[in-house]
């Protein structure tokens, strides 16, 4: 890197530190743009905040001088949580816009076909905030992701284990399982059923739910026939609402365990709080760390509300880590070169940097000098394993009249110990 570039970065960092918007820096004189792609479900209520969080990161990076002295343009396309729509969107971003970095998708059923049919064949790095299916881990183990796949959200195994823990803690002996009939739903539905059975809890039914049906009465009746004490729901808000209504109308129990995909105001309002008083939700969580607290404070200042929706902290870290890796990889880097630079961002021996504009500017200076950084983000000090996966703490939550209430926090050690106990 040239000395001139280092001086521009130093100027940007100084402007940030002083809050001097009027100071002339390299960022003000930029005349180039770096494009990155994003495939996120902006047409659903819980997907829009995920996309807004990713754009917030881009804005902060541009405030810090951009990536390799070029302003970043995030080209966002809606997946509609539909695999075909998602693949078409990703193809357009790669083939027409020429992106080497793709943020997304959210659903495993969308991320998986994008990875196998678009990003891997094109050599584009893919970083997901919210995909959890273990099928992607298996692809990586088989060498089919070419090191191009990363995600900041823990695999379905965490939520499946915590969902089984809820059933055990509540003393429920018989549980029916509803799961969305896609890669994510099939994965988590299978895992939670295995965990429940390993704990001596009877799984009375495993019922697949397809998109867009006029009625789910037959599916609800099938699940009800085993007279379960509780129902586990790994669904999205639209079909989750319809299924829950049919279930309740037929006299099904209000004892519910909800995957984080139903951590939605839309679901709560459309089903009715009066029917959800004994519904227990699960989700992965940020660690109890200063960097996670700083993210919450910054998010509230930016959006005038706390980050209660699913995947928001994960979206922040996915985008910031990916852009830092692009910075570390250098100008005109390929997807493979960006992916290879990710360890320089999450190096446990690297210089600590914060998850904000100042942190990005500091990281850029360190990369320019040949160093590595230890990113301290919204979900803590992120560490990817050899398959692009992360581990995470977890929470159990409940709906309230005002939103979401955390009931129990499980540290990473507690989650790992509980998951290990299920294998004994």
mmCIF file of C-alpha atoms in Angstrom:
data_model
loop_
_atom_site.group_PDB
_atom_site.id
_atom_site.type_symbol
_atom_site.label_atom_id
_atom_site.label_comp_id
_atom_site.label_asym_id
_atom_site.label_seq_id
_atom_site.Cartn_x
_atom_site.Cartn_y
_atom_site.Cartn_z
ATOM 1 C CA UNK A 1 0.000 0.000 0.000
ATOM 2 C CA UNK A 2 1.225 3.528 -0.748
ATOM 3 C CA UNK A 3 2.111 6.093 1.881
ATOM 4 C CA UNK A 4 -0.498 8.377 0.328
ATOM 5 C CA UNK A 5 -3.215 5.825 1.053
ATOM 6 C CA UNK A 6 -2.061 5.462 4.644
ATOM 7 C CA UNK A 7 -2.193 9.232 5.097
ATOM 8 C CA UNK A 8 -5.748 9.350 3.725
ATOM 9 C CA UNK A 9 -6.810 6.685 6.205
ATOM 10 C CA UNK A 10 -5.173 8.546 9.055
ATOM 11 C CA UNK A 11 -7.032 11.681 7.999
ATOM 12 C CA UNK A 12 -10.344 9.841 7.951
ATOM 13 C CA UNK A 13 -9.684 8.391 11.393
ATOM 14 C CA UNK A 14 -8.803 11.845 12.746
ATOM 15 C CA UNK A 15 -11.978 13.338 11.321
ATOM 16 C CA UNK A 16 -14.014 10.613 13.001
ATOM 17 C CA UNK A 17 -12.278 11.078 16.317
ATOM 18 C CA UNK A 18 -12.836 14.850 16.270
ATOM 19 C CA UNK A 19 -16.346 14.627 14.864
ATOM 20 C CA UNK A 20 -15.214 17.212 12.317
ATOM 21 C CA UNK A 21 -17.480 16.650 9.365
ATOM 22 C CA UNK A 22 -15.981 19.651 7.603
ATOM 23 C CA UNK A 23 -12.401 18.405 7.612
ATOM 24 C CA UNK A 24 -11.257 17.528 4.116
ATOM 25 C CA UNK A 25 -10.221 13.884 3.943
ATOM 26 C CA UNK A 26 -9.517 11.275 1.299
ATOM 27 C CA UNK A 27 -13.129 10.140 1.624
ATOM 28 C CA UNK A 28 -14.365 13.508 0.390
ATOM 29 C CA UNK A 29 -12.237 13.290 -2.700
ATOM 30 C CA UNK A 30 -13.170 9.747 -3.677
ATOM 31 C CA UNK A 31 -14.325 9.200 -7.226
ATOM 32 C CA UNK A 32 -14.614 5.392 -7.241
ATOM 33 C CA UNK A 33 -17.229 2.924 -6.041
ATOM 34 C CA UNK A 34 -16.968 -0.655 -4.833
ATOM 35 C CA UNK A 35 -20.107 -2.723 -5.300
ATOM 36 C CA UNK A 36 -21.218 -5.476 -2.937
ATOM 37 C CA UNK A 37 -24.386 -7.510 -3.281
ATOM 38 C CA UNK A 38 -27.029 -8.303 -0.693
ATOM 39 C CA UNK A 39 -29.877 -10.808 -1.006
ATOM 40 C CA UNK A 40 -32.235 -10.294 1.930
ATOM 41 C CA UNK A 41 -36.013 -10.661 2.455
ATOM 42 C CA UNK A 42 -37.070 -7.023 2.516
ATOM 43 C CA UNK A 43 -40.681 -7.855 1.656
ATOM 44 C CA UNK A 44 -41.284 -9.449 5.093
ATOM 45 C CA UNK A 45 -41.538 -7.461 8.308
ATOM 46 C CA UNK A 46 -38.646 -9.150 10.098
ATOM 47 C CA UNK A 47 -36.390 -9.010 7.029
ATOM 48 C CA UNK A 48 -36.406 -5.258 6.527
ATOM 49 C CA UNK A 49 -34.528 -4.456 9.770
ATOM 50 C CA UNK A 50 -31.872 -7.026 8.826
ATOM 51 C CA UNK A 51 -31.297 -5.205 5.535
ATOM 52 C CA UNK A 52 -31.384 -1.796 7.231
ATOM 53 C CA UNK A 53 -28.721 -2.972 9.668
ATOM 54 C CA UNK A 54 -26.479 -4.106 6.805
ATOM 55 C CA UNK A 55 -26.895 -0.719 5.104
ATOM 56 C CA UNK A 56 -26.052 1.018 8.384
ATOM 57 C CA UNK A 57 -22.716 -0.809 8.384
ATOM 58 C CA UNK A 58 -22.057 0.302 4.809
ATOM 59 C CA UNK A 59 -22.773 3.893 5.839
ATOM 60 C CA UNK A 60 -20.294 3.624 8.713
ATOM 61 C CA UNK A 61 -17.622 2.141 6.466
ATOM 62 C CA UNK A 62 -18.110 4.948 3.967
ATOM 63 C CA UNK A 63 -17.851 7.445 6.812
ATOM 64 C CA UNK A 64 -14.477 5.858 7.616
ATOM 65 C CA UNK A 65 -13.210 6.301 4.068
ATOM 66 C CA UNK A 66 -14.763 3.344 2.276
ATOM 67 C CA UNK A 67 -13.089 0.105 1.244
ATOM 68 C CA UNK A 68 -9.670 0.556 -0.323
ATOM 69 C CA UNK A 69 -10.415 4.264 -0.658
ATOM 70 C CA UNK A 70 -13.609 3.672 -2.639
ATOM 71 C CA UNK A 71 -17.122 4.312 -1.392
ATOM 72 C CA UNK A 72 -19.164 1.131 -0.968
ATOM 73 C CA UNK A 73 -22.478 0.679 -2.767
ATOM 74 C CA UNK A 74 -24.613 -2.164 -1.433
ATOM 75 C CA UNK A 75 -26.955 -3.352 -4.158
ATOM 76 C CA UNK A 76 -29.882 -4.918 -2.320
ATOM 77 C CA UNK A 77 -32.294 -7.400 -3.866
ATOM 78 C CA UNK A 78 -35.341 -8.936 -2.187
ATOM 79 C CA UNK A 79 -35.399 -12.750 -1.920
ATOM 80 C CA UNK A 80 -39.024 -12.936 -0.713
ATOM 81 C CA UNK A 81 -37.760 -15.982 1.268
ATOM 82 C CA UNK A 82 -38.138 -17.874 -2.011
ATOM 83 C CA UNK A 83 -35.262 -20.040 -3.340
ATOM 84 C CA UNK A 84 -35.960 -19.296 -7.018
ATOM 85 C CA UNK A 85 -36.300 -15.558 -6.434
ATOM 86 C CA UNK A 86 -33.145 -15.615 -4.312
ATOM 87 C CA UNK A 87 -31.109 -17.472 -6.925
ATOM 88 C CA UNK A 88 -32.272 -15.131 -9.683
ATOM 89 C CA UNK A 89 -31.369 -12.119 -7.524
ATOM 90 C CA UNK A 90 -27.929 -13.512 -6.753
ATOM 91 C CA UNK A 91 -27.275 -14.327 -10.419
ATOM 92 C CA UNK A 92 -28.095 -10.758 -11.407
ATOM 93 C CA UNK A 93 -25.751 -9.360 -8.762
ATOM 94 C CA UNK A 94 -22.903 -11.627 -9.833
ATOM 95 C CA UNK A 95 -23.404 -11.665 -13.606
ATOM 96 C CA UNK A 96 -24.650 -8.125 -14.225
ATOM 97 C CA UNK A 97 -23.229 -6.106 -11.344
ATOM 98 C CA UNK A 98 -20.001 -8.091 -11.050
ATOM 99 C CA UNK A 99 -19.947 -8.312 -7.250
ATOM 100 C CA UNK A 100 -17.259 -10.412 -5.586
ATOM 101 C CA UNK A 101 -18.973 -10.334 -2.175
ATOM 102 C CA UNK A 102 -22.560 -11.358 -1.449
ATOM 103 C CA UNK A 103 -24.274 -10.658 1.895
ATOM 104 C CA UNK A 104 -27.049 -13.190 2.603
ATOM 105 C CA UNK A 105 -29.271 -14.918 2.413
ATOM 106 C CA UNK A 106 -31.407 -15.325 5.553
ATOM 107 C CA UNK A 107 -33.249 -18.610 5.044
ATOM 108 C CA UNK A 108 -31.176 -21.771 4.667
ATOM 109 C CA UNK A 109 -33.531 -22.802 1.885
ATOM 110 C CA UNK A 110 -32.433 -19.699 -0.030
ATOM 111 C CA UNK A 111 -28.759 -19.581 0.990
ATOM 112 C CA UNK A 112 -28.082 -23.182 -0.003
ATOM 113 C CA UNK A 113 -29.096 -22.999 -3.691
ATOM 114 C CA UNK A 114 -27.400 -19.599 -4.032
ATOM 115 C CA UNK A 115 -24.193 -21.104 -2.686
ATOM 116 C CA UNK A 116 -24.244 -24.200 -4.862
ATOM 117 C CA UNK A 117 -25.519 -22.655 -8.106
ATOM 118 C CA UNK A 118 -24.221 -19.083 -7.995
ATOM 119 C CA UNK A 119 -21.465 -18.069 -5.580
ATOM 120 C CA UNK A 120 -19.287 -21.196 -5.565
ATOM 121 C CA UNK A 121 -19.314 -21.611 -9.373
ATOM 122 C CA UNK A 122 -18.526 -17.896 -9.775
ATOM 123 C CA UNK A 123 -15.881 -17.816 -7.033
ATOM 124 C CA UNK A 124 -17.808 -15.171 -5.049
ATOM 125 C CA UNK A 125 -17.567 -14.985 -1.260
ATOM 126 C CA UNK A 126 -20.906 -15.414 0.540
ATOM 127 C CA UNK A 127 -21.459 -14.203 4.116
ATOM 128 C CA UNK A 128 -24.817 -14.924 5.775
ATOM 129 C CA UNK A 129 -26.153 -13.327 8.913
ATOM 130 C CA UNK A 130 -28.921 -15.766 9.656
ATOM 131 C CA UNK A 131 -28.652 -19.128 7.909
ATOM 132 C CA UNK A 132 -28.515 -22.038 10.356
ATOM 133 C CA UNK A 133 -28.982 -25.384 8.572
ATOM 134 C CA UNK A 134 -26.297 -27.958 9.290
ATOM 135 C CA UNK A 135 -26.575 -29.017 5.641
ATOM 136 C CA UNK A 136 -24.201 -26.156 4.827
ATOM 137 C CA UNK A 137 -21.698 -27.496 7.348
ATOM 138 C CA UNK A 138 -21.851 -30.856 5.595
ATOM 139 C CA UNK A 139 -21.214 -29.182 2.241
ATOM 140 C CA UNK A 140 -18.140 -27.482 3.699
ATOM 141 C CA UNK A 141 -16.897 -30.763 5.166
ATOM 142 C CA UNK A 142 -17.220 -32.315 1.713
ATOM 143 C CA UNK A 143 -15.104 -29.513 0.248
ATOM 144 C CA UNK A 144 -17.991 -28.158 -1.837
ATOM 145 C CA UNK A 145 -17.955 -24.558 -0.567
ATOM 146 C CA UNK A 146 -14.339 -23.851 -1.653
ATOM 147 C CA UNK A 147 -13.834 -21.814 1.509
ATOM 148 C CA UNK A 148 -16.207 -19.133 0.189
ATOM 149 C CA UNK A 149 -18.972 -19.631 2.770
ATOM 150 C CA UNK A 150 -19.257 -17.951 6.192
ATOM 151 C CA UNK A 151 -22.112 -17.230 8.580
ATOM 152 C CA UNK A 152 -22.346 -15.267 11.812
ATOM 153 C CA UNK A 153 -25.398 -17.208 13.038
ATOM 154 C CA UNK A 154 -24.922 -20.486 14.897
ATOM 155 C CA UNK A 155 -26.233 -23.676 13.319
ATOM 156 C CA UNK A 156 -29.697 -25.081 13.983
ATOM 157 C CA UNK A 157 -28.188 -27.385 16.590
ATOM 158 C CA UNK A 158 -28.182 -24.603 19.184
ATOM 159 C CA UNK A 159 -31.853 -23.693 18.888
ATOM 160 C CA UNK A 160 -32.894 -27.326 18.577
ATOM 161 C CA UNK A 161 -31.102 -28.146 21.829
ATOM 162 C CA UNK A 162 -32.547 -25.146 23.673
ATOM 163 C CA UNK A 163 -36.027 -25.951 22.368
ATOM 164 C CA UNK A 164 -35.732 -29.430 23.866
ATOM 165 C CA UNK A 165 -34.517 -27.860 27.109
ATOM 166 C CA UNK A 166 -37.691 -25.758 27.277
ATOM 167 C CA UNK A 167 -39.829 -28.900 27.003
ATOM 168 C CA UNK A 168 -37.802 -30.571 29.725
ATOM 169 C CA UNK A 169 -37.934 -27.538 32.024
ATOM 170 C CA UNK A 170 -41.706 -27.258 31.603
ATOM 171 C CA UNK A 171 -42.222 -30.962 32.304
ATOM 172 C CA UNK A 172 -43.895 -31.665 28.969
ATOM 173 C CA UNK A 173 -43.867 -35.368 28.068
ATOM 174 C CA UNK A 174 -45.357 -35.379 24.565
ATOM 175 C CA UNK A 175 -44.501 -32.837 21.847
ATOM 176 C CA UNK A 176 -45.664 -32.471 18.252
ATOM 177 C CA UNK A 177 -43.338 -30.763 15.764
ATOM 178 C CA UNK A 178 -44.365 -28.429 12.949
ATOM 179 C CA UNK A 179 -41.542 -27.532 10.564
ATOM 180 C CA UNK A 180 -41.323 -25.489 7.386
ATOM 181 C CA UNK A 181 -40.802 -27.807 4.441
ATOM 182 C CA UNK A 182 -37.465 -26.377 3.287
ATOM 183 C CA UNK A 183 -33.797 -26.999 4.075
ATOM 184 C CA UNK A 184 -33.870 -25.001 7.299
ATOM 185 C CA UNK A 185 -37.155 -26.416 8.589
ATOM 186 C CA UNK A 186 -36.295 -30.010 7.761
ATOM 187 C CA UNK A 187 -32.945 -29.614 9.497
ATOM 188 C CA UNK A 188 -34.125 -28.028 12.732
ATOM 189 C CA UNK A 189 -37.254 -30.190 12.850
ATOM 190 C CA UNK A 190 -35.155 -33.354 12.629
ATOM 191 C CA UNK A 191 -32.682 -32.119 15.235
ATOM 192 C CA UNK A 192 -35.265 -31.050 17.799
ATOM 193 C CA UNK A 193 -37.102 -34.378 17.423
ATOM 194 C CA UNK A 194 -33.849 -36.265 18.020
ATOM 195 C CA UNK A 195 -33.073 -34.136 21.080
ATOM 196 C CA UNK A 196 -36.535 -34.563 22.570
ATOM 197 C CA UNK A 197 -36.394 -38.328 22.133
ATOM 198 C CA UNK A 198 -32.917 -38.508 23.652
ATOM 199 C CA UNK A 199 -34.407 -36.848 26.766
ATOM 200 C CA UNK A 200 -37.240 -39.370 26.974
ATOM 201 C CA UNK A 201 -39.884 -36.986 25.592
ATOM 202 C CA UNK A 202 -42.245 -38.553 23.063
ATOM 203 C CA UNK A 203 -42.476 -36.892 19.666
ATOM 204 C CA UNK A 204 -46.083 -37.556 18.696
ATOM 205 C CA UNK A 205 -45.873 -36.138 15.160
ATOM 206 C CA UNK A 206 -43.513 -34.386 12.760
ATOM 207 C CA UNK A 207 -45.613 -32.378 10.311
ATOM 208 C CA UNK A 208 -44.226 -30.512 7.283
ATOM 209 C CA UNK A 209 -45.781 -27.142 6.438
ATOM 210 C CA UNK A 210 -45.638 -25.913 2.843
ATOM 211 C CA UNK A 211 -45.892 -22.322 1.637
ATOM 212 C CA UNK A 212 -49.051 -20.758 0.305
ATOM 213 C CA UNK A 213 -51.681 -23.348 1.164
ATOM 214 C CA UNK A 214 -55.262 -22.107 1.514
ATOM 215 C CA UNK A 215 -55.608 -24.048 4.760
ATOM 216 C CA UNK A 216 -53.454 -25.933 7.259
ATOM 217 C CA UNK A 217 -56.363 -27.651 9.004
ATOM 218 C CA UNK A 218 -55.340 -31.124 7.841
ATOM 219 C CA UNK A 219 -51.788 -30.614 9.124
ATOM 220 C CA UNK A 220 -53.055 -29.282 12.459
ATOM 221 C CA UNK A 221 -55.460 -32.206 12.824
ATOM 222 C CA UNK A 222 -52.667 -34.659 12.070
ATOM 223 C CA UNK A 223 -50.458 -33.159 14.777
ATOM 224 C CA UNK A 224 -53.363 -33.055 17.234
ATOM 225 C CA UNK A 225 -54.185 -36.752 16.853
ATOM 226 C CA UNK A 226 -51.322 -37.756 19.165
ATOM 227 C CA UNK A 227 -52.671 -35.520 21.953
ATOM 228 C CA UNK A 228 -49.370 -33.743 22.660
ATOM 229 C CA UNK A 229 -48.707 -31.650 25.777
ATOM 230 C CA UNK A 230 -46.977 -29.013 23.640
ATOM 231 C CA UNK A 231 -46.153 -28.089 20.063
ATOM 232 C CA UNK A 232 -42.810 -27.023 18.598
ATOM 233 C CA UNK A 233 -42.997 -24.583 15.678
ATOM 234 C CA UNK A 234 -40.110 -23.996 13.262
ATOM 235 C CA UNK A 235 -42.032 -21.785 10.839
ATOM 236 C CA UNK A 236 -42.006 -18.257 9.423
ATOM 237 C CA UNK A 237 -44.684 -15.720 10.442
ATOM 238 C CA UNK A 238 -47.073 -16.154 7.487
ATOM 239 C CA UNK A 239 -47.487 -19.931 7.605
ATOM 240 C CA UNK A 240 -46.799 -19.890 11.359
ATOM 241 C CA UNK A 241 -49.804 -17.633 11.938
ATOM 242 C CA UNK A 242 -52.074 -19.730 9.743
ATOM 243 C CA UNK A 243 -50.924 -22.994 11.359
ATOM 244 C CA UNK A 244 -51.247 -21.639 14.901
ATOM 245 C CA UNK A 245 -54.789 -20.419 14.214
ATOM 246 C CA UNK A 246 -55.853 -23.811 12.858
ATOM 247 C CA UNK A 247 -54.142 -25.561 15.764
ATOM 248 C CA UNK A 248 -55.903 -23.423 18.366
ATOM 249 C CA UNK A 249 -59.264 -23.605 16.570
ATOM 250 C CA UNK A 250 -59.123 -27.403 16.785
ATOM 251 C CA UNK A 251 -58.442 -27.254 20.522
ATOM 252 C CA UNK A 252 -54.667 -27.666 20.421
ATOM 253 C CA UNK A 253 -52.660 -26.752 23.495
ATOM 254 C CA UNK A 254 -51.343 -23.240 24.025
ATOM 255 C CA UNK A 255 -48.053 -24.763 25.287
ATOM 256 C CA UNK A 256 -45.734 -23.737 22.448
ATOM 257 C CA UNK A 257 -42.016 -23.690 21.719
ATOM 258 C CA UNK A 258 -41.112 -21.184 18.999
ATOM 259 C CA UNK A 259 -37.993 -20.992 16.852
ATOM 260 C CA UNK A 260 -36.522 -17.503 16.478
ATOM 261 C CA UNK A 261 -38.180 -17.134 13.052
ATOM 262 C CA UNK A 262 -41.435 -16.440 14.945
ATOM 263 C CA UNK A 263 -39.842 -13.705 17.072
ATOM 264 C CA UNK A 264 -42.049 -11.295 15.186
ATOM 265 C CA UNK A 265 -44.586 -8.606 16.047
ATOM 266 C CA UNK A 266 -46.563 -9.764 13.017
ATOM 267 C CA UNK A 267 -46.914 -13.264 14.484
ATOM 268 C CA UNK A 268 -47.782 -11.988 17.966
ATOM 269 C CA UNK A 269 -50.417 -9.555 16.722
ATOM 270 C CA UNK A 270 -52.019 -11.892 14.209
ATOM 271 C CA UNK A 271 -52.279 -14.872 16.561
ATOM 272 C CA UNK A 272 -53.187 -12.795 19.612
ATOM 273 C CA UNK A 273 -51.293 -12.297 22.841
ATOM 274 C CA UNK A 274 -54.050 -14.043 24.780
ATOM 275 C CA UNK A 275 -53.077 -17.310 23.060
ATOM 276 C CA UNK A 276 -49.323 -16.889 23.476
ATOM 277 C CA UNK A 277 -48.983 -16.503 27.232
ATOM 278 C CA UNK A 278 -47.438 -19.969 27.492
ATOM 279 C CA UNK A 279 -45.375 -19.752 24.321
ATOM 280 C CA UNK A 280 -41.622 -19.985 24.894
ATOM 281 C CA UNK A 281 -39.201 -18.818 22.228
ATOM 282 C CA UNK A 282 -35.569 -19.688 21.569
ATOM 283 C CA UNK A 283 -32.798 -17.771 19.859
ATOM 284 C CA UNK A 284 -29.064 -17.493 19.722
ATOM 285 C CA UNK A 285 -27.676 -14.536 21.645
ATOM 286 C CA UNK A 286 -24.824 -12.108 21.864
ATOM 287 C CA UNK A 287 -22.414 -12.709 24.730
ATOM 288 C CA UNK A 288 -22.562 -10.505 27.800
ATOM 289 C CA UNK A 289 -19.663 -8.418 26.544
ATOM 290 C CA UNK A 290 -18.922 -4.690 26.300
ATOM 291 C CA UNK A 291 -18.937 -4.814 22.504
ATOM 292 C CA UNK A 292 -22.421 -6.362 22.465
ATOM 293 C CA UNK A 293 -23.702 -3.676 24.833
ATOM 294 C CA UNK A 294 -22.109 -0.988 22.674
ATOM 295 C CA UNK A 295 -23.972 -2.361 19.648
ATOM 296 C CA UNK A 296 -27.315 -2.192 21.457
ATOM 297 C CA UNK A 297 -26.683 1.411 22.477
ATOM 298 C CA UNK A 298 -25.580 2.402 18.962
ATOM 299 C CA UNK A 299 -28.555 0.610 17.380
ATOM 300 C CA UNK A 300 -31.013 2.396 19.650
ATOM 301 C CA UNK A 301 -29.392 5.736 18.815
ATOM 302 C CA UNK A 302 -29.586 4.983 15.072
ATOM 303 C CA UNK A 303 -33.073 3.435 14.842
ATOM 304 C CA UNK A 304 -34.856 4.768 17.952
ATOM 305 C CA UNK A 305 -35.688 1.239 19.093
ATOM 306 C CA UNK A 306 -33.815 -1.715 20.615
ATOM 307 C CA UNK A 307 -32.563 -4.519 18.326
ATOM 308 C CA UNK A 308 -35.267 -7.009 19.322
ATOM 309 C CA UNK A 309 -35.822 -8.621 15.937
ATOM 310 C CA UNK A 310 -34.077 -11.810 14.802
ATOM 311 C CA UNK A 311 -30.619 -11.612 13.274
ATOM 312 C CA UNK A 312 -29.861 -7.911 13.758
ATOM 313 C CA UNK A 313 -26.589 -8.266 15.664
ATOM 314 C CA UNK A 314 -25.630 -11.076 13.287
ATOM 315 C CA UNK A 315 -26.401 -8.889 10.264
ATOM 316 C CA UNK A 316 -24.171 -6.155 11.646
ATOM 317 C CA UNK A 317 -21.231 -8.485 12.218
ATOM 318 C CA UNK A 318 -21.656 -10.317 8.911
ATOM 319 C CA UNK A 319 -21.500 -7.063 6.963
ATOM 320 C CA UNK A 320 -18.705 -5.436 8.955
ATOM 321 C CA UNK A 321 -16.476 -8.533 8.936
ATOM 322 C CA UNK A 322 -17.028 -9.018 5.201
ATOM 323 C CA UNK A 323 -16.129 -5.398 4.411
ATOM 324 C CA UNK A 324 -13.079 -5.529 6.675
ATOM 325 C CA UNK A 325 -11.978 -8.669 4.829
ATOM 326 C CA UNK A 326 -12.464 -6.861 1.527
ATOM 327 C CA UNK A 327 -10.286 -4.031 2.865
ATOM 328 C CA UNK A 328 -7.620 -6.492 4.021
ATOM 329 C CA UNK A 329 -7.645 -8.294 0.663
ATOM 330 C CA UNK A 330 -6.709 -5.117 -1.219
ATOM 331 C CA UNK A 331 -7.930 -3.415 -4.346
ATOM 332 C CA UNK A 332 -9.816 -5.435 -6.991
ATOM 333 C CA UNK A 333 -9.745 -8.564 -4.824
ATOM 334 C CA UNK A 334 -11.535 -11.683 -6.017
ATOM 335 C CA UNK A 335 -14.096 -13.474 -3.896
ATOM 336 C CA UNK A 336 -11.532 -16.110 -2.995
ATOM 337 C CA UNK A 337 -9.037 -13.435 -1.926
ATOM 338 C CA UNK A 338 -11.659 -11.738 0.239
ATOM 339 C CA UNK A 339 -12.547 -15.069 1.867
ATOM 340 C CA UNK A 340 -8.875 -15.817 2.490
ATOM 341 C CA UNK A 341 -8.556 -12.476 4.317
ATOM 342 C CA UNK A 342 -11.315 -13.221 6.866
ATOM 343 C CA UNK A 343 -8.818 -14.716 9.385
ATOM 344 C CA UNK A 344 -6.971 -11.377 9.339
ATOM 345 C CA UNK A 345 -10.154 -9.773 10.693
ATOM 346 C CA UNK A 346 -10.890 -12.329 13.428
ATOM 347 C CA UNK A 347 -7.340 -13.083 14.605
ATOM 348 C CA UNK A 348 -7.340 -13.746 18.390
ATOM 349 C CA UNK A 349 -3.770 -12.397 18.468
ATOM 350 C CA UNK A 350 -4.642 -9.326 16.392
ATOM 351 C CA UNK A 351 -5.098 -5.733 17.519
ATOM 352 C CA UNK A 352 -8.583 -5.256 19.028
ATOM 353 C CA UNK A 353 -10.881 -3.020 16.957
ATOM 354 C CA UNK A 354 -14.403 -1.856 17.699
ATOM 355 C CA UNK A 355 -17.504 -2.433 15.603
ATOM 356 C CA UNK A 356 -18.065 1.062 14.262
ATOM 357 C CA UNK A 357 -16.644 3.608 11.815
ATOM 358 C CA UNK A 358 -13.622 4.351 13.978
ATOM 359 C CA UNK A 359 -12.922 0.637 14.323
ATOM 360 C CA UNK A 360 -13.024 0.185 10.562
ATOM 361 C CA UNK A 361 -10.648 3.117 10.003
ATOM 362 C CA UNK A 362 -8.249 1.695 12.581
ATOM 363 C CA UNK A 363 -8.433 -1.766 10.999
ATOM 364 C CA UNK A 364 -7.656 -0.287 7.576
ATOM 365 C CA UNK A 365 -4.491 1.331 8.909
ATOM 366 C CA UNK A 366 -3.405 -1.925 10.531
ATOM 367 C CA UNK A 367 -4.043 -3.923 7.348
ATOM 368 C CA UNK A 368 -2.049 -1.356 5.348
ATOM 369 C CA UNK A 369 0.908 -1.999 7.651
ATOM 370 C CA UNK A 370 0.580 -5.775 7.234
ATOM 371 C CA UNK A 371 -1.055 -6.455 10.590
ATOM 372 C CA UNK A 372 -4.175 -8.334 11.693
ATOM 373 C CA UNK A 373 -7.070 -7.309 13.922
ATOM 374 C CA UNK A 374 -9.347 -8.943 16.476
ATOM 375 C CA UNK A 375 -12.833 -7.749 15.593
ATOM 376 C CA UNK A 376 -14.980 -7.109 18.666
ATOM 377 C CA UNK A 377 -18.525 -6.975 17.427
ATOM 378 C CA UNK A 378 -22.211 -7.068 18.164
ATOM 379 C CA UNK A 379 -21.991 -10.803 18.859
ATOM 380 C CA UNK A 380 -18.631 -10.578 20.628
ATOM 381 C CA UNK A 381 -15.246 -11.699 19.355
ATOM 382 C CA UNK A 382 -16.402 -13.689 16.346
ATOM 383 C CA UNK A 383 -14.507 -16.903 15.572
ATOM 384 C CA UNK A 384 -15.156 -18.990 12.467
ATOM 385 C CA UNK A 385 -14.226 -22.648 12.402
ATOM 386 C CA UNK A 386 -12.804 -24.373 9.327
ATOM 387 C CA UNK A 387 -16.307 -24.726 7.873
ATOM 388 C CA UNK A 388 -17.244 -21.063 8.225
ATOM 389 C CA UNK A 389 -19.445 -21.735 11.281
ATOM 390 C CA UNK A 390 -19.639 -19.951 14.644
ATOM 391 C CA UNK A 391 -20.838 -20.984 18.093
ATOM 392 C CA UNK A 392 -23.044 -18.765 20.226
ATOM 393 C CA UNK A 393 -24.813 -18.353 23.562
ATOM 394 C CA UNK A 394 -28.606 -18.658 23.588
ATOM 395 C CA UNK A 395 -31.696 -17.142 25.149
ATOM 396 C CA UNK A 396 -35.182 -18.290 26.031
ATOM 397 C CA UNK A 397 -37.761 -15.534 25.536
ATOM 398 C CA UNK A 398 -41.477 -14.823 25.793
ATOM 399 C CA UNK A 399 -43.873 -12.436 24.126
ATOM 400 C CA UNK A 400 -45.293 -9.577 26.198
ATOM 401 C CA UNK A 401 -47.883 -6.934 25.419
ATOM 402 C CA UNK A 402 -45.023 -4.546 24.633
ATOM 403 C CA UNK A 403 -42.660 -6.831 22.721
ATOM 404 C CA UNK A 404 -40.137 -9.489 23.731
ATOM 405 C CA UNK A 405 -38.880 -10.379 27.200
ATOM 406 C CA UNK A 406 -35.730 -12.420 27.831
ATOM 407 C CA UNK A 407 -36.449 -15.177 30.349
ATOM 408 C CA UNK A 408 -33.144 -17.045 30.525
ATOM 409 C CA UNK A 409 -29.642 -16.555 29.156
ATOM 410 C CA UNK A 410 -27.374 -19.519 28.513
ATOM 411 C CA UNK A 411 -23.673 -18.817 28.108
ATOM 412 C CA UNK A 412 -21.659 -20.433 25.346
ATOM 413 C CA UNK A 413 -20.235 -22.886 27.872
ATOM 414 C CA UNK A 414 -23.718 -23.776 29.139
ATOM 415 C CA UNK A 415 -24.991 -24.284 25.592
ATOM 416 C CA UNK A 416 -22.040 -26.492 24.658
ATOM 417 C CA UNK A 417 -22.356 -28.527 27.871
ATOM 418 C CA UNK A 418 -26.085 -29.064 27.333
ATOM 419 C CA UNK A 419 -25.593 -30.072 23.698
ATOM 420 C CA UNK A 420 -22.880 -32.515 24.784
ATOM 421 C CA UNK A 421 -25.249 -34.031 27.365
ATOM 422 C CA UNK A 422 -27.725 -34.840 24.613
ATOM 423 C CA UNK A 423 -25.095 -37.050 22.982
ATOM 424 C CA UNK A 424 -24.392 -39.070 26.142
#
